[in-house]
Each structure stands twice: as C-alpha cells, then as structure tokens.
Short mmCIF file of C-alpha atoms in Angstrom, two decimals:
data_model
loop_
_atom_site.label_atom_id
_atom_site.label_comp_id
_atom_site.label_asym_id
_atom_site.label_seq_id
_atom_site.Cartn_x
_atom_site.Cartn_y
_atom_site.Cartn_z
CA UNK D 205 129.27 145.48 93.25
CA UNK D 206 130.81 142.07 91.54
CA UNK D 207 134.08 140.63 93.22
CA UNK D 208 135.50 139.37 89.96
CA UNK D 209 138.52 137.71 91.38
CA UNK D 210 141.53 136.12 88.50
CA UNK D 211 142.19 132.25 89.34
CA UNK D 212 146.01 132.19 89.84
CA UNK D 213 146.30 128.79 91.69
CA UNK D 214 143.91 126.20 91.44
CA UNK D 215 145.04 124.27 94.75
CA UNK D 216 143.43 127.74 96.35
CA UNK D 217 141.65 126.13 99.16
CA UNK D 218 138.57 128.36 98.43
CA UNK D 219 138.15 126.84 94.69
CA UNK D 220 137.39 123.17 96.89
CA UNK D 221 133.56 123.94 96.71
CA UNK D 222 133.93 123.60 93.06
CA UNK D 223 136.81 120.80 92.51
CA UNK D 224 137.71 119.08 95.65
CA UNK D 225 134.35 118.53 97.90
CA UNK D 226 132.85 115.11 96.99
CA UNK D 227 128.97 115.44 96.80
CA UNK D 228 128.25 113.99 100.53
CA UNK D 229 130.34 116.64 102.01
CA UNK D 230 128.90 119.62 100.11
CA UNK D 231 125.33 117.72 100.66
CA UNK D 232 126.12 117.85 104.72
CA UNK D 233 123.59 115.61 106.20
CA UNK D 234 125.20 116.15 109.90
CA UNK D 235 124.36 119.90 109.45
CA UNK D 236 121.67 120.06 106.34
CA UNK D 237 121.44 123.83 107.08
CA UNK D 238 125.14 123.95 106.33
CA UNK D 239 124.41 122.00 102.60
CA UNK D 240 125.74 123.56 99.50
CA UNK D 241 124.80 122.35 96.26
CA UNK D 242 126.07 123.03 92.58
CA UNK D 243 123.98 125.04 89.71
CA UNK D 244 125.18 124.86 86.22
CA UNK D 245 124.56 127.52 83.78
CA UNK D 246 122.78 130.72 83.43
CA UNK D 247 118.89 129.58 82.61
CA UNK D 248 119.22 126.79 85.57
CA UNK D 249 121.11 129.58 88.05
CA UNK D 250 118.60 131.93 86.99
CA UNK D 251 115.91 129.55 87.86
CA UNK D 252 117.58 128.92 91.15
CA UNK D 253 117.78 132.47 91.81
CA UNK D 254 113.95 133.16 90.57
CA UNK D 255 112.81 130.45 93.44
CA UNK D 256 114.78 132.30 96.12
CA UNK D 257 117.74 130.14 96.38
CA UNK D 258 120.87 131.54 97.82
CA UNK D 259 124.06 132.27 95.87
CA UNK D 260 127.18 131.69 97.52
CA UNK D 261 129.81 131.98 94.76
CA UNK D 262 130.30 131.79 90.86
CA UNK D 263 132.70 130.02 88.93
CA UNK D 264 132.73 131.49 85.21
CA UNK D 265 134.81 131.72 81.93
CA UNK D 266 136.35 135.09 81.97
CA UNK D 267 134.35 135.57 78.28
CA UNK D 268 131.02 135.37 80.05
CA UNK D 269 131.58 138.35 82.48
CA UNK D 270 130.39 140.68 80.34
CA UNK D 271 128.19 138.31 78.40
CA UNK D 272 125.93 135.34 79.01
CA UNK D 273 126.71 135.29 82.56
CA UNK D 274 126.36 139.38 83.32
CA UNK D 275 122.93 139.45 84.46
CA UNK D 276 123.59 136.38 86.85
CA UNK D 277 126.43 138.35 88.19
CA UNK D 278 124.23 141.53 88.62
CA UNK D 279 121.82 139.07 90.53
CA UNK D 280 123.72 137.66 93.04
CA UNK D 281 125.36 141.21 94.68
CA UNK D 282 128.75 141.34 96.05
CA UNK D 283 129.26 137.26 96.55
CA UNK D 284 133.18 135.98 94.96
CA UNK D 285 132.62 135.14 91.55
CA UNK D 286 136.08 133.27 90.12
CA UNK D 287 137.50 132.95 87.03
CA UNK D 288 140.07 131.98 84.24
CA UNK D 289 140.17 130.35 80.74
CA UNK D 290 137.81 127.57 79.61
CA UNK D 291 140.90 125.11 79.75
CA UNK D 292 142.22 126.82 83.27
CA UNK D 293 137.97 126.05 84.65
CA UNK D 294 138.19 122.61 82.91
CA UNK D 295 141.70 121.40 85.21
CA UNK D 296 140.03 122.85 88.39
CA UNK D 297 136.72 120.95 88.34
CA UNK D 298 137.48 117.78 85.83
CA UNK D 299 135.05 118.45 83.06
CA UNK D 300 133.83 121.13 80.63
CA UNK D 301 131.91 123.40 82.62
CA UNK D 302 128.50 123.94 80.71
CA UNK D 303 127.50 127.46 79.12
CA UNK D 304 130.71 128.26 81.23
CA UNK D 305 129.19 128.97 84.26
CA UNK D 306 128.76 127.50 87.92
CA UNK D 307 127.35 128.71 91.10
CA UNK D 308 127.43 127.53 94.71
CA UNK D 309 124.36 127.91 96.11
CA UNK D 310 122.99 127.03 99.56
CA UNK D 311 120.79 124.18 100.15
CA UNK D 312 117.12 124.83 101.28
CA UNK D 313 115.41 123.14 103.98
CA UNK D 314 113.28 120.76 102.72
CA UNK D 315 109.51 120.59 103.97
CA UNK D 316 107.95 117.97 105.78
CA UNK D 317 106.01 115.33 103.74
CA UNK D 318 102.60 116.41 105.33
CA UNK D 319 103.20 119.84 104.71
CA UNK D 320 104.07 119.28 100.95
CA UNK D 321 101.35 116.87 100.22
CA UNK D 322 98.52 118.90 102.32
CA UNK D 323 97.04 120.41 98.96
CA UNK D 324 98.74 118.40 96.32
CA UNK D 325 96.36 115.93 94.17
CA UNK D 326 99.05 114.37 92.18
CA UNK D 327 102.91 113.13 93.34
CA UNK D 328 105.49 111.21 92.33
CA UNK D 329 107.39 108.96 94.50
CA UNK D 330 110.99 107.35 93.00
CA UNK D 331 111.85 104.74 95.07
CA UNK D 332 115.75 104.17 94.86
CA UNK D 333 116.49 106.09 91.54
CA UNK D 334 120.24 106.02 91.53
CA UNK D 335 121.09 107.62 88.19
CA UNK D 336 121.20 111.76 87.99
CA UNK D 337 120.20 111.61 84.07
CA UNK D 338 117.21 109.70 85.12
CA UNK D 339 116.19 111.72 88.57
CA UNK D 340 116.91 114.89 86.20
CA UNK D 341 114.47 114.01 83.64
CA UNK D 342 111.44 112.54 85.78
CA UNK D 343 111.80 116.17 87.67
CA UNK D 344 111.54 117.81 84.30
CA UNK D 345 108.38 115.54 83.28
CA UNK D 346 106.93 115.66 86.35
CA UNK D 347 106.88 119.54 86.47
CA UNK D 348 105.73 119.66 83.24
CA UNK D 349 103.39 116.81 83.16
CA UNK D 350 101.19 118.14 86.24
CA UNK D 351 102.36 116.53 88.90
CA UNK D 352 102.23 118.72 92.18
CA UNK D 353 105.18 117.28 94.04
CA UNK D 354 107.93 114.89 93.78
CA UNK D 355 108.79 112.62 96.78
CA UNK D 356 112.25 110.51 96.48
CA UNK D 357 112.68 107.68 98.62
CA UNK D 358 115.91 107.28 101.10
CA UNK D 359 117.63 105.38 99.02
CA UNK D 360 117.07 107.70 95.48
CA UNK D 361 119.75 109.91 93.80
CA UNK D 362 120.02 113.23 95.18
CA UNK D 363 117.62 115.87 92.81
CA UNK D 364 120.05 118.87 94.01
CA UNK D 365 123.46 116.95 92.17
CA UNK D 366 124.88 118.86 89.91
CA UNK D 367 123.80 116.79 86.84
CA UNK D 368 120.37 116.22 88.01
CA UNK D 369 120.03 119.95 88.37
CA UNK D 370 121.21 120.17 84.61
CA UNK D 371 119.50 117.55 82.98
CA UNK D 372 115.88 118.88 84.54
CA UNK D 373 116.59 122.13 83.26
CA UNK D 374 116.26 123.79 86.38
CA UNK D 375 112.72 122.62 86.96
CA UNK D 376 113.57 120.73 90.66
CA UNK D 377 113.50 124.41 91.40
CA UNK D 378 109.89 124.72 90.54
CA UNK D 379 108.35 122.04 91.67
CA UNK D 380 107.69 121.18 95.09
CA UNK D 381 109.62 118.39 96.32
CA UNK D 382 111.14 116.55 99.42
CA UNK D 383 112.37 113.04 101.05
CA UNK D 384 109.89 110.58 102.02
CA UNK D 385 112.00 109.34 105.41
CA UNK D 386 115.67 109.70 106.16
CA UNK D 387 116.74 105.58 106.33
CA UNK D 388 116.37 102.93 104.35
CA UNK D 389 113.92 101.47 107.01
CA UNK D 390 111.58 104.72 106.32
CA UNK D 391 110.30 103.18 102.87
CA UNK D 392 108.32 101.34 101.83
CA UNK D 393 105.62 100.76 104.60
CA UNK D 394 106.62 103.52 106.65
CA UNK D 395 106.24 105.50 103.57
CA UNK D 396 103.00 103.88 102.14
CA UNK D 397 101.23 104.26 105.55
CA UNK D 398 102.10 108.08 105.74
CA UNK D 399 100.97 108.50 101.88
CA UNK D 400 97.73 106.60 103.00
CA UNK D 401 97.03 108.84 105.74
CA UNK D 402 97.30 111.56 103.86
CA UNK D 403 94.28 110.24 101.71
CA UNK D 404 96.48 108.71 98.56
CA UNK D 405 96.01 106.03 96.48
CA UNK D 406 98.59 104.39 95.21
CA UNK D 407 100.04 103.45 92.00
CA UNK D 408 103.12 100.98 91.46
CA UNK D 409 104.17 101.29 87.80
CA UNK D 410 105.31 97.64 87.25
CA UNK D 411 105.52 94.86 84.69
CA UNK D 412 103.12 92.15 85.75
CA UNK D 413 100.61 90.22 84.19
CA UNK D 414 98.11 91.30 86.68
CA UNK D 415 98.76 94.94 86.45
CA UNK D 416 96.15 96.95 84.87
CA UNK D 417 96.37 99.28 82.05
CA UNK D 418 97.39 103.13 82.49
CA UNK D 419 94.22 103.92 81.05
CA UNK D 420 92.07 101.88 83.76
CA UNK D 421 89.06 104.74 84.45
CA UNK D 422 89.50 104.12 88.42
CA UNK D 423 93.43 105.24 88.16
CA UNK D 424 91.91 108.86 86.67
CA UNK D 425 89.10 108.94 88.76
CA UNK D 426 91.21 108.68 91.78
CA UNK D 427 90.94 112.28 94.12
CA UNK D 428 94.65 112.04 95.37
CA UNK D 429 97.54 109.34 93.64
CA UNK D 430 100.90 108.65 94.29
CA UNK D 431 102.47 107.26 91.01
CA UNK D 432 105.67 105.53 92.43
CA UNK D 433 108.36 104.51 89.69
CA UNK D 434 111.01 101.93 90.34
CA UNK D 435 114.95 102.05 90.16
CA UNK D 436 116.66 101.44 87.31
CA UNK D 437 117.01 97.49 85.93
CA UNK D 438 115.23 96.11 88.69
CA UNK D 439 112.05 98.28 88.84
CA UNK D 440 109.81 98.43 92.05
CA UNK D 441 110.88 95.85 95.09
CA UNK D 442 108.15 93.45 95.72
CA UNK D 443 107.68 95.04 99.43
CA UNK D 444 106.52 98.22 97.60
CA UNK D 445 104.34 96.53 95.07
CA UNK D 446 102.11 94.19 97.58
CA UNK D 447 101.60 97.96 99.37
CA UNK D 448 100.06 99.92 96.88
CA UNK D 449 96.13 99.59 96.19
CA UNK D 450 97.27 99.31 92.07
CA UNK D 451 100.09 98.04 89.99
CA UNK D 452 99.83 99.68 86.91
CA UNK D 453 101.65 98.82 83.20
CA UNK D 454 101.98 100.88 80.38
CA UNK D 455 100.56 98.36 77.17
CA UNK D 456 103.33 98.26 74.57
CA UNK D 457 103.69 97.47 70.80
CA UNK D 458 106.25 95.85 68.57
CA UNK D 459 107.20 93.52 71.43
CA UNK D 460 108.94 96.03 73.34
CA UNK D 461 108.73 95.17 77.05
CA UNK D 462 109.37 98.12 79.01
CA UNK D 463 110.58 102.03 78.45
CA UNK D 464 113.32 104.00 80.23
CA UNK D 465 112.10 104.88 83.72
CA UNK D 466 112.06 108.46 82.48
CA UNK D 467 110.09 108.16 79.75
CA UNK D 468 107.52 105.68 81.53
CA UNK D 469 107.37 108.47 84.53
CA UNK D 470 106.54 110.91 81.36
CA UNK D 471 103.91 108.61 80.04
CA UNK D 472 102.05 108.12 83.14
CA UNK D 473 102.34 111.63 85.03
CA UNK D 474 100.86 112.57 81.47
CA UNK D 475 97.92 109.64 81.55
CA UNK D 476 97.15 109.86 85.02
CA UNK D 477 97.23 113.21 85.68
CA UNK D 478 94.47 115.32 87.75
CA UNK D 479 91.25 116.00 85.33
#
C-alpha cells in the first residue's frame, strides 16, 4: 500500500535525504552499510529496482502518481513516497528534478576486486575520473561495449552520484563494478600488482609517441586486459603509465590530438574488446 504523503514544509527534517545531505554524508564511508545514494527517474529507478537495489523513499511530482511514476510506486511497497508541485520539488532539492521523480535507495556492498575480476576477461579501470558526466558515460560504454567490469581508482568520481547514475542511464546497475583500494596510496602499484596477479595485462590509453596503435594484434589477442583511462586534462600519471605492459593511442585525423575521455573509453572498450 503507497504512503503518498503532501509536502507542507520543506525544512521537514525527513526531506534532508533529498535537499540537505551533501554527497559524503549520504555516501557514509564510516558506516558503508549505512550509504544511501540518489536514483533519478523512472527507467534508471526501475533499473535499480530490476538489479535488487533497495528503495528507501520517493520524491515525485504529484502529476506522476498516477502516471509515469505508478508502477515505480507499486514496486517499492509501503516505503514514504513525498510530494508537491514541480516548482514546490524544484525549492526543496535546487534543481529541476528529471522525469519528476527521485528515489533514495540504499547503497550495496561492493565486492572485492578478486571476486569481481575472477571470471571477467575484459575491465576498465578510471584512474582519478573526477567529473560525473564523464564517469556516467564510460559506465554506459563500458556496459554496452563488452566490458565485464568497471574498476574506479580511490581517487575517481563516485559511479553511485546522482548525475553519474543519470547520465549512464542506469547501466552502473548492470554492470559489475567496484573500487580498486580505499586510499590514494592503494593505486597505482598496489593496484597494478593485484590486476597482475589476477592474470591481466594492461593497457594505459595515453598520448605518446611510443604508444602503439589500438589496433596492435597483441592488444586483441590478449586472454585478460585492463584498459585504464586517465582523468580529465591531465590523462594517466606517469606512475601508472611506466606500470602497465602497453600504452596504447587511438591514431587520429584532421590534426585532432585527443577525444573526450568518454568517447576514447567508447572507442577502445569497442576495439579491444574480447573476440
């Protein structure tokens, strides 16, 4: 049975999951079991739901009650689901809510890097990643460009941010995905080492005159690869590059020197994928 409950202050101290809780505090690192994390809109709620995550309470336009956001209410039993007026939703959180529609959910417990990687042929690895537009999108490619995990560095943007979430369409549900070491000191030769013993190759994507081409025969032949992609501006440190067994450059045209991190992550989960 839905608890449809009618905003009438938003100071309530029980809206502060959805206005007032910067993204540390609802990310909880002291108590990760205790995380909460923000879905936004009904295909990337429904998604969340589909993979088993759990609901813990809806913000929605009072229009979509009874439309676009009834069957996510009808999924998510008796949890709180508030609401009010597109305008009323827009003063509480800050911003226009998307499709009208948010939902709390609890964060999951994220598997061990040995355990995720025990059967997985291809990964991604984004070392220090900062922007959610950009950690959205490589999710999105990498789930659709058959990659079998994603593995984000200490020091990367957090997948589960609200505008991550968005921008990947919901697919950092679907594919498998966790954090390669909890400090800064974890990565890179921590990281490499673990990724090594694990039976990976890897694969810096980096501008250098001695990288090889995407299309080098030894990078598809590989049995398991890590394609690591560098943070935004800067690219890969040099720490992380002198690690891997292959830096690796997409050849361009038209004197362009380098794409978006996004769309080079597309490129090459697409080119080096498992064959």
């Amino acid at each position: 049975m839905p608890n449809i409950l009618e905003i009438t202050d938003i100071a309530a101290p029980e809206l502060d999951i959805f206005a007032r809780l910067t993204e540390a505090q609802l990310r909880s690192r002291r108590e990760p079991e205790k995380g909460v994390f923000i879905a936004e809109s009904p295909k990337v709620i429904g998604r969340a739901l589909d993979a088993g995550y759990r609901p813990l309470a809806l913000l929605m336009e009072r229009k979509h009650i009874h439309g676009q956001g009834a069957e996510i209410i009808a999924r998510c039993g008796d949890i709180p689901v508030y609401t009010g007026d597109g305008a009323l939703l827009a003063a509480l959180t800050g911003y226009q809510l998307t499709r009208g529609v948010l939902c709390a959910m609890r964060r999951p417990v994220l598997p061990g890097v040995e355990e995720l990687c025990a059967s997985a042929r291809r990964v991604a690895v984004l070392e220090g990643i900062v922007d959610s537009t950009n950690v959205g999108a490589i999710f999105r490619s990498a789930a659709a460009m058959h990659m079998d995990a994603v593995l984000v560095t200490p020091t990367c943007g957090d997948p589960l941010y609200r505008r991550a979430v968005r921008v990947s369409m919901g697919t950092v549900f679907q594919i498998p995905w966790t954090r390669i070491g909890d400090t800064a000191a974890d990565w890179p030769q921590p990281g490499l080492r673990r990724l090594k013993a694990l039976g990976f190759q890897t694969a810096a994507m980096a501008l250098s005159d001695t990288a090889v081409s995407i299309e080098d025969p030894r990078l598809r032949r590989a049995e398991k690869l890590a394609v690591i992609l560098g943070t935004e501006g800067d690219g890969l440190s040099a720490a992380t590059i002198a690690g891997c067994d292959y830096t690796v450059k997409i050849p361009m045209s038209h004197s362009v020197d380098s794409l978006n991190v996004a769309a080079a992550g597309a490129v090459a989960f697409w080119e080096l994928r498992a064959r």
